[in-house]
Short mmCIF file of C-alpha atoms and ligand atoms in Angstrom, two decimals:
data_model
loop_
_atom_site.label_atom_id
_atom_site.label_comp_id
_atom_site.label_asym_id
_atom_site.label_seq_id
_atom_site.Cartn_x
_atom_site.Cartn_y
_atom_site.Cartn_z
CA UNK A 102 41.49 -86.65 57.92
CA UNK A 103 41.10 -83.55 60.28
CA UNK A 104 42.76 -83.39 63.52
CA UNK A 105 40.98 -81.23 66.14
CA UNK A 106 41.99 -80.40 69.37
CA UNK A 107 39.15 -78.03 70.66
CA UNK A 108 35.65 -78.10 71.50
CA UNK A 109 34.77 -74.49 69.64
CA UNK A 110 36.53 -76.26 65.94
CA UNK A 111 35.15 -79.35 66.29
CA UNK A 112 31.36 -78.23 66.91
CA UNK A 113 32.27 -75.43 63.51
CA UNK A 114 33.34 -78.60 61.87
CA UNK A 115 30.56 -81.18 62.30
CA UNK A 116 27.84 -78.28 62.80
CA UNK A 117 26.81 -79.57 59.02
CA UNK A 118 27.20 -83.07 59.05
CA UNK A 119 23.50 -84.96 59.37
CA UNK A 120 24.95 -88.76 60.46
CA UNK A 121 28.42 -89.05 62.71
CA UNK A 122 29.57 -92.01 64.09
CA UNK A 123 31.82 -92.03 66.77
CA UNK A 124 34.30 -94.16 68.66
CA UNK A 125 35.22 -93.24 71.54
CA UNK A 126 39.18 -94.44 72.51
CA UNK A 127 42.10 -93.73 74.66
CA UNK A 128 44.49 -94.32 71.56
CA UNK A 129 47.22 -96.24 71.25
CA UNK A 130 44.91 -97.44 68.05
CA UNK A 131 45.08 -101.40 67.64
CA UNK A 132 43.07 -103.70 65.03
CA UNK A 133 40.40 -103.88 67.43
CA UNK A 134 39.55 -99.93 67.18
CA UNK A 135 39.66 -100.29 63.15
CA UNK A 136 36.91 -102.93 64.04
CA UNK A 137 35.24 -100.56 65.89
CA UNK A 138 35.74 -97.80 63.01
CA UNK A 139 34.95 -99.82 60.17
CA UNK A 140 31.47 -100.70 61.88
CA UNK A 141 31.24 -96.96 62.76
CA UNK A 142 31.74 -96.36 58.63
CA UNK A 143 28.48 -98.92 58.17
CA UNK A 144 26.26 -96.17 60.03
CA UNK A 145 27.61 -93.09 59.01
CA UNK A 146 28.84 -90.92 56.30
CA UNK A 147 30.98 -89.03 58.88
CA UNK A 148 32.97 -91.21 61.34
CA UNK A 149 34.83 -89.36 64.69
CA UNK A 150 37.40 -90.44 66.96
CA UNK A 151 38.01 -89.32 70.10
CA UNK A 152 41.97 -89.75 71.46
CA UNK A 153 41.83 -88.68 75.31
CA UNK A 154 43.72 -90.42 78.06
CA UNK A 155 40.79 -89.66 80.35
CA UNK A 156 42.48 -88.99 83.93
CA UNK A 157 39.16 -89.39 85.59
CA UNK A 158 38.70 -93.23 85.17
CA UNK A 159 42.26 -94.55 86.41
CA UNK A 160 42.27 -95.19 89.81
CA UNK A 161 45.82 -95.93 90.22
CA UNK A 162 48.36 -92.97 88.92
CA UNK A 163 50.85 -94.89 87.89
CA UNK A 164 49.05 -96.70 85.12
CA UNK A 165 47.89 -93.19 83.91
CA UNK A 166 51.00 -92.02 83.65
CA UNK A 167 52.18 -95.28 81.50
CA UNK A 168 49.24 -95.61 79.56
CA UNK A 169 50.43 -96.03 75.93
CA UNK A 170 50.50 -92.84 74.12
CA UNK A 171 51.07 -93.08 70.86
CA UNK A 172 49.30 -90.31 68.60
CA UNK A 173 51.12 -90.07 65.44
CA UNK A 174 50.88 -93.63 64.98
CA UNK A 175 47.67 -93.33 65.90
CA UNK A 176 46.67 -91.32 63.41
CA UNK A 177 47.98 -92.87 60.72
CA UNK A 178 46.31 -96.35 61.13
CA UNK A 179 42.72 -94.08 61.62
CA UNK A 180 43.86 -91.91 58.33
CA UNK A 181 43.72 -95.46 56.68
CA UNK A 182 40.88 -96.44 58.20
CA UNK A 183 38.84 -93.77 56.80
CA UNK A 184 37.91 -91.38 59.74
CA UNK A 185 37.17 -87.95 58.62
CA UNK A 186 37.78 -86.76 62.06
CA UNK A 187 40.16 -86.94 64.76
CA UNK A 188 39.01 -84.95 68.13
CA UNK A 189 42.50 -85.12 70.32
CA UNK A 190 41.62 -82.63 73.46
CA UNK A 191 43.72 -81.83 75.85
CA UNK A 192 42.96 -82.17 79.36
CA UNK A 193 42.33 -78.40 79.88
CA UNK A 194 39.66 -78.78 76.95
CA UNK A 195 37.67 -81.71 78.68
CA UNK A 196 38.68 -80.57 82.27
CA UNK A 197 39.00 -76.47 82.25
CA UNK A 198 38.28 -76.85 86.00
CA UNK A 199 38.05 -79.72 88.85
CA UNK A 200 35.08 -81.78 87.39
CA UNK A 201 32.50 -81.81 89.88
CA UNK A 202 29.25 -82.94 88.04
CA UNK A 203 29.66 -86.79 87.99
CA UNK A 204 27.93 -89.25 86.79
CA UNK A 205 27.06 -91.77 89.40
CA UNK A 206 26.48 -95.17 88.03
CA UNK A 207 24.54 -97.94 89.86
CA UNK A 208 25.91 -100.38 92.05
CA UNK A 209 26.68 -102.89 89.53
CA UNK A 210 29.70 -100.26 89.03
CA UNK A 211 30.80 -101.23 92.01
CA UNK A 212 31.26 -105.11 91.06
CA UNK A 213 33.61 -107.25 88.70
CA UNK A 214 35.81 -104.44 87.84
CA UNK A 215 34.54 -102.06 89.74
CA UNK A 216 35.47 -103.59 92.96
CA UNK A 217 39.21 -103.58 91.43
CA UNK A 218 39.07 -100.33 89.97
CA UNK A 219 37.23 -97.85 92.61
CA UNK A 220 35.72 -95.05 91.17
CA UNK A 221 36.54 -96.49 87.37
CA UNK A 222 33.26 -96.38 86.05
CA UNK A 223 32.09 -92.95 87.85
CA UNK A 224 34.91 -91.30 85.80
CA UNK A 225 34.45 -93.55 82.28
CA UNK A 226 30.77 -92.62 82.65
CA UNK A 227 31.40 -88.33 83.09
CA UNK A 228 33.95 -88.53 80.33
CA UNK A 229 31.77 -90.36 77.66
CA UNK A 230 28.76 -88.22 78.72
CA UNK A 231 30.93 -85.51 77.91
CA UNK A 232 32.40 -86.56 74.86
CA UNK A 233 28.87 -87.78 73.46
CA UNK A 234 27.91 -84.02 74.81
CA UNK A 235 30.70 -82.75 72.46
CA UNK A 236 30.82 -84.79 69.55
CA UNK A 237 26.91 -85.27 69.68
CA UNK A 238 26.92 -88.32 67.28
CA UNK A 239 23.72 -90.40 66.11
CA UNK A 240 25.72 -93.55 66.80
CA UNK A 241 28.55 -94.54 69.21
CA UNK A 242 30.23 -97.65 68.80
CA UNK A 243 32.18 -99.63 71.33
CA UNK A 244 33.80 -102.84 72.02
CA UNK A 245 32.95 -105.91 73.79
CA UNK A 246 35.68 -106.49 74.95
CA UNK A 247 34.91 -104.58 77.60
CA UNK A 248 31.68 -106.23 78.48
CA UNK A 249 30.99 -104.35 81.93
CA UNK A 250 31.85 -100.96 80.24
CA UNK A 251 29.25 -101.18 77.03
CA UNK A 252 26.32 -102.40 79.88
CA UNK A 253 26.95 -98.99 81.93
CA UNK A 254 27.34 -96.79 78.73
CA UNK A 255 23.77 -98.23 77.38
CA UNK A 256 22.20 -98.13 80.61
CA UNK A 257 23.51 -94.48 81.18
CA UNK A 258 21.94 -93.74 77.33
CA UNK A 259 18.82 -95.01 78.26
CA UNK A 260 18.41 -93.84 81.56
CA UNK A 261 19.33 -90.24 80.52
CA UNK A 262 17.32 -90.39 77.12
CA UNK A 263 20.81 -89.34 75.28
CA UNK A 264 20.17 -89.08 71.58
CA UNK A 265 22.76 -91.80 70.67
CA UNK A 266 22.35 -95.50 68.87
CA UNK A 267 25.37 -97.37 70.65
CA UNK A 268 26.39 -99.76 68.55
CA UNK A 269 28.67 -103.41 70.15
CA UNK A 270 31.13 -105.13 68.17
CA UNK A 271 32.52 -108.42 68.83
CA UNK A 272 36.14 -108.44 70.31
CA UNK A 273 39.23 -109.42 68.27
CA UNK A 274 41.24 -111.74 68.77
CA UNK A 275 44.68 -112.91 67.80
CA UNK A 276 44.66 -116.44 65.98
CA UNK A 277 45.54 -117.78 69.59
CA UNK A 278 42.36 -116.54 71.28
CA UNK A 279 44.10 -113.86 73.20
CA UNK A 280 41.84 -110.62 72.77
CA UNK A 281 43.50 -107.63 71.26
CA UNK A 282 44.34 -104.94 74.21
CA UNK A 283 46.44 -101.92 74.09
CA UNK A 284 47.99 -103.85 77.12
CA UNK A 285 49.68 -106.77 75.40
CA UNK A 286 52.26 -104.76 74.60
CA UNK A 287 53.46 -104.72 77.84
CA UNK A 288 53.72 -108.81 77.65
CA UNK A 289 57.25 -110.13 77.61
CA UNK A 290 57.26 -113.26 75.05
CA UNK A 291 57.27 -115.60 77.25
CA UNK A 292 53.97 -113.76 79.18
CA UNK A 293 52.59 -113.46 75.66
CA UNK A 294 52.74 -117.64 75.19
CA UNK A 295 50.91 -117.59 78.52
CA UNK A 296 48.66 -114.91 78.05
CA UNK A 297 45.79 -116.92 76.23
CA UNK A 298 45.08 -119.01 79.20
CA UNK A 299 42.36 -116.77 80.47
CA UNK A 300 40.69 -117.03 76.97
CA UNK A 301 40.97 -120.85 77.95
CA UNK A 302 39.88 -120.69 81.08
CA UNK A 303 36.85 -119.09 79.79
CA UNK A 304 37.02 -121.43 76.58
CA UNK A 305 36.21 -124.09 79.27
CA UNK A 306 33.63 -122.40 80.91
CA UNK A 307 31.71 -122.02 77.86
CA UNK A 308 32.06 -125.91 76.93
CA UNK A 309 31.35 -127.13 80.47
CA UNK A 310 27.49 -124.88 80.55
CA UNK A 311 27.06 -125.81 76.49
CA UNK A 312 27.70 -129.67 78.24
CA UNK A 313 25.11 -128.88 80.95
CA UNK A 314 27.17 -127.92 84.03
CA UNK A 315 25.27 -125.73 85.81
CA UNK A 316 27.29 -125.87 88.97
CA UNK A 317 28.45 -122.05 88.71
CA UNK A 318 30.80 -121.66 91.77
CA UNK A 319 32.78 -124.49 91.24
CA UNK A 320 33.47 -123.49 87.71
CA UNK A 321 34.37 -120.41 88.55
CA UNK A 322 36.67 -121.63 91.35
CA UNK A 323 37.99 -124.10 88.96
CA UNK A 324 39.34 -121.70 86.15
CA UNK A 325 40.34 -119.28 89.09
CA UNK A 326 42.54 -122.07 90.42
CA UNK A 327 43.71 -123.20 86.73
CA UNK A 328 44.87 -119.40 86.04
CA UNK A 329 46.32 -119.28 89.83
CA UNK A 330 48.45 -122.37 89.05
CA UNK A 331 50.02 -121.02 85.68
CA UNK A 332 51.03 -117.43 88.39
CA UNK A 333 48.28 -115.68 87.48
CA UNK A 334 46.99 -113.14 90.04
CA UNK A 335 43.35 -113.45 90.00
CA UNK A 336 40.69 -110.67 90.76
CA UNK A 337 37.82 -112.49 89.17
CA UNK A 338 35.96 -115.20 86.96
CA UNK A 339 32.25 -114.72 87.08
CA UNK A 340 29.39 -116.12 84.96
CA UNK A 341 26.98 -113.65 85.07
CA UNK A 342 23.30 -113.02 83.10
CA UNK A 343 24.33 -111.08 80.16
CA UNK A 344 22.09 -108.26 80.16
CA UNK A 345 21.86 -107.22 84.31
CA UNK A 346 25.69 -108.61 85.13
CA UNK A 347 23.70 -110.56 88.39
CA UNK A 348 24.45 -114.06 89.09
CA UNK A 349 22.35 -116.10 87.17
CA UNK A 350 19.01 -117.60 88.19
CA UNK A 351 17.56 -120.87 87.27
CA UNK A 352 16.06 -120.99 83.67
CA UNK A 353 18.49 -118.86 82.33
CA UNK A 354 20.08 -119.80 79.07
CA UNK A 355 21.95 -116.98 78.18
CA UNK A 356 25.35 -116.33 80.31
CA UNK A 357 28.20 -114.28 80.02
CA UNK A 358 31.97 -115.73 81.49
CA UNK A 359 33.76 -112.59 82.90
CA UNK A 360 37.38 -112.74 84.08
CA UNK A 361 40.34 -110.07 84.82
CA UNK A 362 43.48 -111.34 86.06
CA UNK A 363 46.90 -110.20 86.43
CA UNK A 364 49.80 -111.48 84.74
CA UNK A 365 53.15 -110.35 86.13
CA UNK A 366 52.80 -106.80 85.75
CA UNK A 367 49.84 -106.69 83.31
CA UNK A 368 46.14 -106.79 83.78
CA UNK A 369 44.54 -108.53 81.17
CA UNK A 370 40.27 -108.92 80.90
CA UNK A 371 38.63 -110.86 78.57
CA UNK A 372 34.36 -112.21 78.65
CA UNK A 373 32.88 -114.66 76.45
CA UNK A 374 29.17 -114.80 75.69
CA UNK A 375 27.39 -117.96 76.09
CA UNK A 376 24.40 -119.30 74.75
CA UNK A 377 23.27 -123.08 76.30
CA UNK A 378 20.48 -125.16 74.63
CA UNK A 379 19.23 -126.56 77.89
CA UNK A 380 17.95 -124.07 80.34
CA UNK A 381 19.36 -123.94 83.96
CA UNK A 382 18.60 -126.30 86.87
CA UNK A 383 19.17 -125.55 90.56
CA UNK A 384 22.66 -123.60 90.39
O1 LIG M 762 37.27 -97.94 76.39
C1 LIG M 762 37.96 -96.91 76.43
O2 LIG M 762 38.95 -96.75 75.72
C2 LIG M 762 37.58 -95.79 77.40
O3 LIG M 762 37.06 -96.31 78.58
C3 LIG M 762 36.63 -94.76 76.80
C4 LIG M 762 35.28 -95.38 76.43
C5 LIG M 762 37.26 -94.15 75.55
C6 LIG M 762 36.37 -93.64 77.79
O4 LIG M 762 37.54 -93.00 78.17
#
């Protein structure tokens, strides 16, 4: 496995490769990443990852500054994963100068956790441009864990025609339902124990649509109040259409629960697709 750490070696070194795959990540490398590079290994004979802390998309300093950095470690669970290539810029390489082309997403960027997180999706959207600019893969693969984040980054592809097959994988989760975050770590044990009730909460969103509920606000208020009771701090739980993030609309059958809530300290988001055999009434 090749470390590279500038734009000029890592264009010399790929400049011959016909098929890369790349994931995209911030680092601090969990088993949800290897999930993301072992699909990557599926669609290419070349597989990239990209290990930047991108300033651009945090809009609070502070959780820049204590975002997990962990790169040696890093690199040794991607070495055993089977990456060929590690592409771990500095911020000087991605950001020689103030950044002033943006990418300006649509309005949906502004909702779920873009109403939490102003300006989030403006900056995830210039860095992967960038990086997909850089790397120039055939595929990109990404998590859905982070439901909102794969809609933007595919409607950004197909809006701007990038060459680029993104590619979703399904989140993983710990036996308990809690989905695998580089955040966890920051759970105490006893936050840890707790920490699965949002998969619940959306657990019981799922059952109650799959049952025929089709009363969306007060499910949504319901597993808002459920986390609130156990000291959650809750931004959000939305059911939304999967493929627009808008409320649904009657006939729908396909749904997605969203939710982002903090516990203590930590922010933890989760989503859960759902898929109902009766279409909707009058919501
Ligand atoms: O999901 C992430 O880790 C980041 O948002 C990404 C896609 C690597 C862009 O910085």
């Amino acid at each position: 496995m090749e470390v590279i750490t500038t734009i000029a070696d890592l264009r010399r070194r790929l400049r011959d490769e016909r098929q890369v795959a790349c994931v995209p990540t911030m680092g601090n490398i969990h088993a949800g990443h290897l999930r993301l590079v072992a699909e990557a290994h599926d669609h290419a004979p070349c597989v990239v990852t990209t290990v930047f802390v991108n300033p651009l998309q945090f809009n609070q300093p502070a959780d820049f500054t204590s975002y997990p950095r962990t790169f040696e470690d890093d690199c040794a669970k991607l070495e055993a994963a089977g990456v060929h290539v590690v592409f771990h810029p500095t911020e000087g390489q991605i950001y020689p100068e103030a950044q002033v082309f943006i990418v300006e997403p649509p309005p949906i960027a502004n909702k779920l956790e873009g109403r939490f997180r102003p300006g989030h999706f403006r900056g995830m959207t210039t860095v992967v441009l960038k990086l997909l600019n850089i790397v120039q893969p055939q595929v990109a693969v990404f998590g859905k864990k982070d439901f909102q984040q794969l809609h933007i980054v595919r409607h950004m592809v197909q809006q701007l025609a990038l060459p680029v097959q993104i590619v979703a994988v399904e989140t993983l989760r710990a036996p308990d339902g809690l989905a695998l975050s580089s955040r966890n770590r920051f759970l105490s044990a006893e936050q840890r124990l707790e920490a699965t009730r949002l998969y619940r909460a959306l657990s019981d969103l799922k059952a109650a649509i799959e049952a025929g509920d089709r009363n969306f606000a007060a499910m949504e208020f319901a597993a808002d109040a459920s986390l609130a009771r156990y000291g959650w701090q809750v931004d959000y739980v939305a059911l939304r259409r999967p493929l627009t993030l808008t409320a649904p609309e009657p006939g729908d059958r396909e749904f997605v629960g969203l939710g982002a809530a903090r516990l203590g300290e930590t922010r933890l988001i989760d989503n859960m697709e759902i898929f109902a055999a009766q279409p909707v009434g009058n919501p």
